[in-house]
XYZ file of N, CA and C in Angstrom:
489
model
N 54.973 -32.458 -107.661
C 53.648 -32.690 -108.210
C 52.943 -33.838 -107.471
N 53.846 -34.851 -107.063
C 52.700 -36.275 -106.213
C 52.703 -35.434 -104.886
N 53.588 -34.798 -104.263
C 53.097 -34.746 -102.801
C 51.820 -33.817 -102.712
N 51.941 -32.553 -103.634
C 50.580 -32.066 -103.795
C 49.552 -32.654 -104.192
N 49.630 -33.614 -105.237
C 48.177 -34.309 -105.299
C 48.171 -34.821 -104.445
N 49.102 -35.812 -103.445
C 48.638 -36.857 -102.349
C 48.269 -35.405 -101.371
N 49.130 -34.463 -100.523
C 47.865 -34.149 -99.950
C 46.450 -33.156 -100.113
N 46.273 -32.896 -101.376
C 44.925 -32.604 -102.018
C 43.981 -33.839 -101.664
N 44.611 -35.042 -102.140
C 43.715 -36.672 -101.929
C 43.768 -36.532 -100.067
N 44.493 -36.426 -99.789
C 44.356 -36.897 -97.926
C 43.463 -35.766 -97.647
N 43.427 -34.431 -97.993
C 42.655 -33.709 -97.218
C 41.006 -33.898 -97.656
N 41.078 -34.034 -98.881
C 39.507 -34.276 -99.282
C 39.108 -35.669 -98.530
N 39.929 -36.706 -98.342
C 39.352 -37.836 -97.835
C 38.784 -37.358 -96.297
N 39.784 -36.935 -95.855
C 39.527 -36.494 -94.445
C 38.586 -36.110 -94.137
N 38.390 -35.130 -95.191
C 37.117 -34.256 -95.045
C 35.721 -34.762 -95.343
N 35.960 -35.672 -96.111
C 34.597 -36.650 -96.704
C 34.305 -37.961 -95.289
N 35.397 -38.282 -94.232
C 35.629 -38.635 -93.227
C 34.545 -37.872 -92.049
N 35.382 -36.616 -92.148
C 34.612 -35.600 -91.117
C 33.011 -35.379 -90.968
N 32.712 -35.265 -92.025
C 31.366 -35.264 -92.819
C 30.292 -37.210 -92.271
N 30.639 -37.825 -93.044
C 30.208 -38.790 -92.184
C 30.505 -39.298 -91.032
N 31.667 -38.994 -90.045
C 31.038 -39.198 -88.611
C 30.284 -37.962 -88.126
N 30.348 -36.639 -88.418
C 29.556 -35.654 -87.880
C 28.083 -35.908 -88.516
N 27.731 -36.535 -89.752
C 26.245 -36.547 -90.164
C 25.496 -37.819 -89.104
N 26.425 -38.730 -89.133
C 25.502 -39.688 -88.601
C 25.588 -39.638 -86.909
N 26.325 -38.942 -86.488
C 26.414 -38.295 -84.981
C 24.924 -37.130 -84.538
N 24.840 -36.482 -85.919
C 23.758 -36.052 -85.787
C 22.114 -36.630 -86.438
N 22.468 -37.271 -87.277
C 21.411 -37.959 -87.603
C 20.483 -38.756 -86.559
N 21.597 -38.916 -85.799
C 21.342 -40.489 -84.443
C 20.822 -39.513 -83.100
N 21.771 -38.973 -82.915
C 21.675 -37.534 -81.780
C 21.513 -38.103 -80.556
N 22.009 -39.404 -80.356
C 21.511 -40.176 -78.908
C 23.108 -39.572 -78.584
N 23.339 -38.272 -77.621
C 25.081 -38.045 -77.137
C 25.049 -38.615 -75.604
N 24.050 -38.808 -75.221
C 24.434 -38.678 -73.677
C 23.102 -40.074 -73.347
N 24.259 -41.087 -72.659
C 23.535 -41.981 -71.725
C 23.981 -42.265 -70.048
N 23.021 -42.199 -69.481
C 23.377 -42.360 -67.953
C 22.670 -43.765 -67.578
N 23.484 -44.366 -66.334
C 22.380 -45.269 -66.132
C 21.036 -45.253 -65.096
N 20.802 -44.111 -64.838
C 19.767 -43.801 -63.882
C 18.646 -43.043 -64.689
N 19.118 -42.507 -65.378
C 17.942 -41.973 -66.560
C 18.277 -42.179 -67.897
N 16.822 -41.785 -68.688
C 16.871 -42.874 -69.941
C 17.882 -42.093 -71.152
N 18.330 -41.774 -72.309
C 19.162 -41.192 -72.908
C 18.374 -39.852 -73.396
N 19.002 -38.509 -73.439
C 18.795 -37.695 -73.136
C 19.933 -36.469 -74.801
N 18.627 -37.007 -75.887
C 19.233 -36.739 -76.915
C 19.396 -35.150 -78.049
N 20.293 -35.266 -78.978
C 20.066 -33.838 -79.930
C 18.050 -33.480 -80.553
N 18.048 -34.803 -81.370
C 16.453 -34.810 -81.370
C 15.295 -35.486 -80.744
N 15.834 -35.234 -79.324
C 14.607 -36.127 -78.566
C 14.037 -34.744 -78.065
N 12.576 -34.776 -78.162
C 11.616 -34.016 -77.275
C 11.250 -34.294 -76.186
N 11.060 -33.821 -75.412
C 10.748 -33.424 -73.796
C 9.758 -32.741 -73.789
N 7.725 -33.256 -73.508
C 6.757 -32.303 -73.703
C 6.698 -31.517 -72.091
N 5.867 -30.769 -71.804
C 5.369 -30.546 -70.533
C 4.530 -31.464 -69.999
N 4.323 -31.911 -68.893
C 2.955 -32.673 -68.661
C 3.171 -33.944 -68.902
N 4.805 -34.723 -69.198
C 4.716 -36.207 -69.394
C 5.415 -36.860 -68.202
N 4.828 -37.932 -67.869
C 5.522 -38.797 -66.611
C 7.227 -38.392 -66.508
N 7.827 -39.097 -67.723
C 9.035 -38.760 -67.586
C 9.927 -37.927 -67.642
N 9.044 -36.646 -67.876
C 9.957 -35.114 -68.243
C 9.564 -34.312 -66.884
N 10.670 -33.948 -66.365
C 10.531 -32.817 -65.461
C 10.715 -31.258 -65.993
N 10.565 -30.417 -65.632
C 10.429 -28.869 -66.185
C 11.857 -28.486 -66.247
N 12.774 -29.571 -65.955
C 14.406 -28.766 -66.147
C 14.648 -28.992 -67.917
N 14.216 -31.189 -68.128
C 13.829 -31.022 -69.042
C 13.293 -30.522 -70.105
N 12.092 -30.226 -69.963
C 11.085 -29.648 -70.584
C 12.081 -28.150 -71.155
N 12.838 -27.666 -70.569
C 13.218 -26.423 -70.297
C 14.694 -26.725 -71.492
N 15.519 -27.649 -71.432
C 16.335 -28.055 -72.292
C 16.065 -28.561 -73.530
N 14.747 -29.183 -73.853
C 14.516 -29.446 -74.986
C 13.674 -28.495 -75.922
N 13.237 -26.973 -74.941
C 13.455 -25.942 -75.846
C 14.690 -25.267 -76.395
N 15.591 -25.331 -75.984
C 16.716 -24.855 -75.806
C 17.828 -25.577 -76.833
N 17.169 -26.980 -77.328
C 17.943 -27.411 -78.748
C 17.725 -27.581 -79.419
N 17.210 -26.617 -79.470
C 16.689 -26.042 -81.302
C 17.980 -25.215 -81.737
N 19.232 -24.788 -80.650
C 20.113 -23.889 -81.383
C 21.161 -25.227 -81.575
N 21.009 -25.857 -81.004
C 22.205 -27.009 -81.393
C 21.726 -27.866 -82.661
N 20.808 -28.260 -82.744
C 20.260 -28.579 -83.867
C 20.802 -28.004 -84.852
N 19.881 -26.730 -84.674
C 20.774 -25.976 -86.178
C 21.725 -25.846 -86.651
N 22.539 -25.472 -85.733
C 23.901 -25.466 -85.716
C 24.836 -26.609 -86.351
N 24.436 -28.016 -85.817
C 25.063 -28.876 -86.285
C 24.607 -29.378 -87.737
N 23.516 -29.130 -88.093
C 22.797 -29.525 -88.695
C 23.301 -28.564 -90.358
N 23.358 -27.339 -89.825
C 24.167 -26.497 -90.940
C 25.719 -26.221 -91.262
N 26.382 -27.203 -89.987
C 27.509 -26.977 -90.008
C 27.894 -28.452 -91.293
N 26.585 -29.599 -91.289
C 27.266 -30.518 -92.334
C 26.792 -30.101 -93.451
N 25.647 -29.155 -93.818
C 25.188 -28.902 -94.939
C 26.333 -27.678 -95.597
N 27.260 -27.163 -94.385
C 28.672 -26.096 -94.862
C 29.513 -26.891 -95.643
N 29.724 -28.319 -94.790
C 30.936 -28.455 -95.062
C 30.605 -29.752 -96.191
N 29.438 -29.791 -96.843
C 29.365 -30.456 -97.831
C 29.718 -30.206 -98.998
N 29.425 -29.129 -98.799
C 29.339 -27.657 -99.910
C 31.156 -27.623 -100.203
N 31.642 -27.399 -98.882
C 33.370 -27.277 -98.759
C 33.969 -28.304 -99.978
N 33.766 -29.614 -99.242
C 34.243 -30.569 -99.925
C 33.586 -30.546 -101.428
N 32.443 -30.630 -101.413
C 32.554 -30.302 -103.436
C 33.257 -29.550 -104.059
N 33.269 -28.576 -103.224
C 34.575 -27.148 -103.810
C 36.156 -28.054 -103.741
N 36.249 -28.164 -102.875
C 37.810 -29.155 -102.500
C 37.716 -30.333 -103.877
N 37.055 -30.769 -104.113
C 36.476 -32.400 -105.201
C 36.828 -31.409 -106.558
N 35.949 -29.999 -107.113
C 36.163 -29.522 -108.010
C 37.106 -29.230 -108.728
N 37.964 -28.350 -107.554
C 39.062 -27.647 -107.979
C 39.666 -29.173 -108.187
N 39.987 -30.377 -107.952
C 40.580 -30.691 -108.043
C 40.541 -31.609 -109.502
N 39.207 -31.624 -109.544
C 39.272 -32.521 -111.066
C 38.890 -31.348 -112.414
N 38.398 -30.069 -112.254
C 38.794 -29.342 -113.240
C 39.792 -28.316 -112.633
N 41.003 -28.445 -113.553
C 42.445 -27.888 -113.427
C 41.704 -26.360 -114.104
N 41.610 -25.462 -114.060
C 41.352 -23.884 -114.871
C 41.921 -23.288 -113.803
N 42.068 -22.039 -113.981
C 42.136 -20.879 -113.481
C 41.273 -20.326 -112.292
N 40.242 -21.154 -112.289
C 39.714 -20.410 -111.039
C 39.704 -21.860 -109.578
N 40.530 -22.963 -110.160
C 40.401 -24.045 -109.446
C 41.317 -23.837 -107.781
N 42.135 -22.854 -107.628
C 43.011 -22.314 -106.459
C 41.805 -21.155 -105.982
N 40.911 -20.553 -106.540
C 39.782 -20.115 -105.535
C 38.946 -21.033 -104.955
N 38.512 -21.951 -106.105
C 37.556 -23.038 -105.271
C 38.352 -23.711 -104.125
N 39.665 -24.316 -104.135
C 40.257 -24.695 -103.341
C 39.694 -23.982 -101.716
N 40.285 -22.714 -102.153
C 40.257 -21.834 -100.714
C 38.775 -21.735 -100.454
N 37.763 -21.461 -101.387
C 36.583 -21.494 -100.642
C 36.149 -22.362 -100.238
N 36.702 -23.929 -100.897
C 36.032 -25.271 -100.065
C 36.688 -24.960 -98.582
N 38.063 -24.927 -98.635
C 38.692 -24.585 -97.464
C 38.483 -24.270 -96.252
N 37.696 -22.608 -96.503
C 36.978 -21.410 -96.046
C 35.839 -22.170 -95.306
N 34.788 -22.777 -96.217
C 33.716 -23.741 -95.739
C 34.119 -24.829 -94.628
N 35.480 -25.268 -95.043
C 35.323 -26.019 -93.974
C 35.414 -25.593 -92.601
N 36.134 -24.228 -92.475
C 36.430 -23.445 -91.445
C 35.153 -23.110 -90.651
N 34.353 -22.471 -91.844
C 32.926 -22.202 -90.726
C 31.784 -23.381 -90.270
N 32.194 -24.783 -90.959
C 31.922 -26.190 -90.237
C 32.117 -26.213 -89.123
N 33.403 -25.967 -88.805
C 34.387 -26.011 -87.847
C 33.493 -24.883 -86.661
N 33.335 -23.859 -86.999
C 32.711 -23.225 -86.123
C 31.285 -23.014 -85.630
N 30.575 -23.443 -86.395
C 28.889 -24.055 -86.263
C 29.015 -25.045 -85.454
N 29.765 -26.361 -86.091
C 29.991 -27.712 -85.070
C 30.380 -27.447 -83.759
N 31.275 -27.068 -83.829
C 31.855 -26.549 -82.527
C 30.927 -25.687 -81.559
N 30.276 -25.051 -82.063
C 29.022 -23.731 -80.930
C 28.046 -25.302 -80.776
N 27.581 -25.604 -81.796
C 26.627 -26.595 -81.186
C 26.946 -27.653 -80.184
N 28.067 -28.203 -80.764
C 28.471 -29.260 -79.421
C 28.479 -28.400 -78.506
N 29.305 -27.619 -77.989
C 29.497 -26.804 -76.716
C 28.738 -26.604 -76.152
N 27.246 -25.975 -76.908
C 26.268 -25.576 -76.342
C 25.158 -26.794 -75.947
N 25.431 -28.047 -76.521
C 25.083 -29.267 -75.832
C 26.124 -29.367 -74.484
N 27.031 -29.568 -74.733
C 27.429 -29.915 -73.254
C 27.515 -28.877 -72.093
N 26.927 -27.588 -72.482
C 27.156 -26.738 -71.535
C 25.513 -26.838 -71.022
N 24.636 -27.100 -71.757
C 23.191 -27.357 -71.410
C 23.305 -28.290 -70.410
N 23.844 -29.623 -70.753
C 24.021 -30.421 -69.906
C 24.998 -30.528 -69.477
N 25.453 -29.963 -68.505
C 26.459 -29.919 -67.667
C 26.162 -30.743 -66.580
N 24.798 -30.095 -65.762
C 24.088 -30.458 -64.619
C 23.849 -31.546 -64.670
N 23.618 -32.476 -65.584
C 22.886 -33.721 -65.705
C 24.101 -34.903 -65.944
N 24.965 -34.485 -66.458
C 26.003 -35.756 -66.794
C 27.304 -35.784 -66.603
N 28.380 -36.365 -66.862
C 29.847 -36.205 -66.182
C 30.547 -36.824 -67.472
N 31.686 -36.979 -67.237
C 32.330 -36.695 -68.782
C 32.245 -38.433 -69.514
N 31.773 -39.129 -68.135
C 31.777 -40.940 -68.645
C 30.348 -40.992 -69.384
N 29.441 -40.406 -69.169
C 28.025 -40.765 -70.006
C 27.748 -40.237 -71.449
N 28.912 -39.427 -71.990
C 28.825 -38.810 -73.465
C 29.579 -40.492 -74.200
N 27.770 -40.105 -75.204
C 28.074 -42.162 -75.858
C 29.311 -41.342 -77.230
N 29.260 -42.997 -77.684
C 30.286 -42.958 -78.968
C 29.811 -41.696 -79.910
N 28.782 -41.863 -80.141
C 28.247 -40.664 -81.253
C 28.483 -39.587 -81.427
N 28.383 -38.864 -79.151
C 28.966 -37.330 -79.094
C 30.983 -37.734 -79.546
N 31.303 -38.884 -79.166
C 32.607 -38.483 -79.704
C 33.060 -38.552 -80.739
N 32.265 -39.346 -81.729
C 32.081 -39.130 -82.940
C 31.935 -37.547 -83.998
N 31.249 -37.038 -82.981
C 31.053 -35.427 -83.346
C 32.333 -34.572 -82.824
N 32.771 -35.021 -81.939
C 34.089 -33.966 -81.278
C 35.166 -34.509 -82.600
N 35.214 -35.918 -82.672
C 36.552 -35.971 -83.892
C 36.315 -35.283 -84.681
N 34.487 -35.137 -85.209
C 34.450 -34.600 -87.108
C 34.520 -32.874 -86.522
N 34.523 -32.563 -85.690
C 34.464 -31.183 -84.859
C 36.550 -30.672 -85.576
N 36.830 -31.716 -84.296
C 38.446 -31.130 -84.873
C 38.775 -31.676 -86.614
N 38.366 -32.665 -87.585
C 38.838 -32.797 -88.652
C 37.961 -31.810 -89.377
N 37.024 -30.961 -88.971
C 36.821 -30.405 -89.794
C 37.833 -28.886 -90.177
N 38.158 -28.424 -88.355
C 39.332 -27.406 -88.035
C 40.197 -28.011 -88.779
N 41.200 -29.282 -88.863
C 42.619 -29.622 -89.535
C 42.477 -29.426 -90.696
N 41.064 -30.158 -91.321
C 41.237 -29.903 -92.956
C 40.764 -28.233 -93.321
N 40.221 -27.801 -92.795
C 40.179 -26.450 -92.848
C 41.610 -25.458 -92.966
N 42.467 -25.641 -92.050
C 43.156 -24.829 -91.737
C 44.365 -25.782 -92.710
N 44.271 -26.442 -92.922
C 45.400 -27.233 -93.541
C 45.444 -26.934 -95.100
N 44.215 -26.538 -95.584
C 43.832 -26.622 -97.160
C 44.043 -25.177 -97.022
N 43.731 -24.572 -96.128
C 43.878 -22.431 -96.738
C 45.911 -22.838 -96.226
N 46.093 -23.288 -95.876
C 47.617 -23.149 -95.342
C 48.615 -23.807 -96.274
N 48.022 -24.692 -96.870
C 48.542 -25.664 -98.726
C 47.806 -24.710 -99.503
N 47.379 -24.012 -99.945
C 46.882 -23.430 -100.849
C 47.655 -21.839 -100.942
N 48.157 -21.506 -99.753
C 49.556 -20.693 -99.647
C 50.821 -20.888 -99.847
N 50.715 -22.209 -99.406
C 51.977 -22.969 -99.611
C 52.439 -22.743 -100.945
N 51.560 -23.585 -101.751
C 51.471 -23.364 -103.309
C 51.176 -22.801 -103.941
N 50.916 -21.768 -103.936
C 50.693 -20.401 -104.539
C 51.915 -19.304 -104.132
């Protein structure tokens, strides 16, 4: 009975973990600094027609609007997850081993929103940066990227366990 509640408690923490470095990774969205050009972010715009934007620019900051979303719905998933994970755990009923698995479930498709969006940031910018100019923030997002996969796959895999 304690090792299951302790890791019910470790995975929800984790997950409440995951959640705030991936929100404020995206909140901030500054991933990439170089020192020859200025930082080159999730919500920075790039117009046509400005001194400092060239048309490759211009051309990438249409282009993250899918990372945006992506990340952007991958914390509004896995918020959702973790209330389910929080529920089941403080009302004990009968349907508290579904909520389990669907917080679970949620965190899984976190896991896979986060994941397309980062990727598809660094595959945008490939051309422009090298693996030393991704700031703290993008790695901030790669940790809540994989804790969102561990607690995901860890809570549908304890929830078999115990059942």
């Amino acid at each position: 009975m304690f090792f299951e509640m302790f890791l019910r408690v470790l995975i929800t923490v984790s997950s409440a973990l995951a959640i705030i470095l991936s929100s404020i990774s995206v909140c901030d969205g500054q991933w990439i600094s170089t020192p020859e050009e200025p930082i080159f972010g999730v919500w920075d715009t790039c117009k046509k027609g400005s001194i400092q934007c060239s048309e490759e620019m211009a051309w990438l900051s249409q282009h993250m609007v899918l990372v945006r979303s992506t990340v952007s719905l991958a914390v509004v998933v896995a918020i959702f997850g973790l209330e389910l994970l929080m529920v089941s755990q403080l009302c004990e009923d009968g349907h508290s081993h579904k909520k389990w698995n669907m917080g679970s479930v949620l965190l899984v498709i976190s896991f896979f929103l986060s994941s397309t969006g980062t990727l598809t940031y660094a595959i945008l910018l490939k051309d422009f940066t090298d693996l030393g100019s991704f700031t703290l923030l993008f790695w901030c997002q790669f940790v809540g990227v994989f804790l969102f996969f561990l607690n995901g796959i860890s809570g549908i895999y304890f929830s078999r366990l115990i059942a």
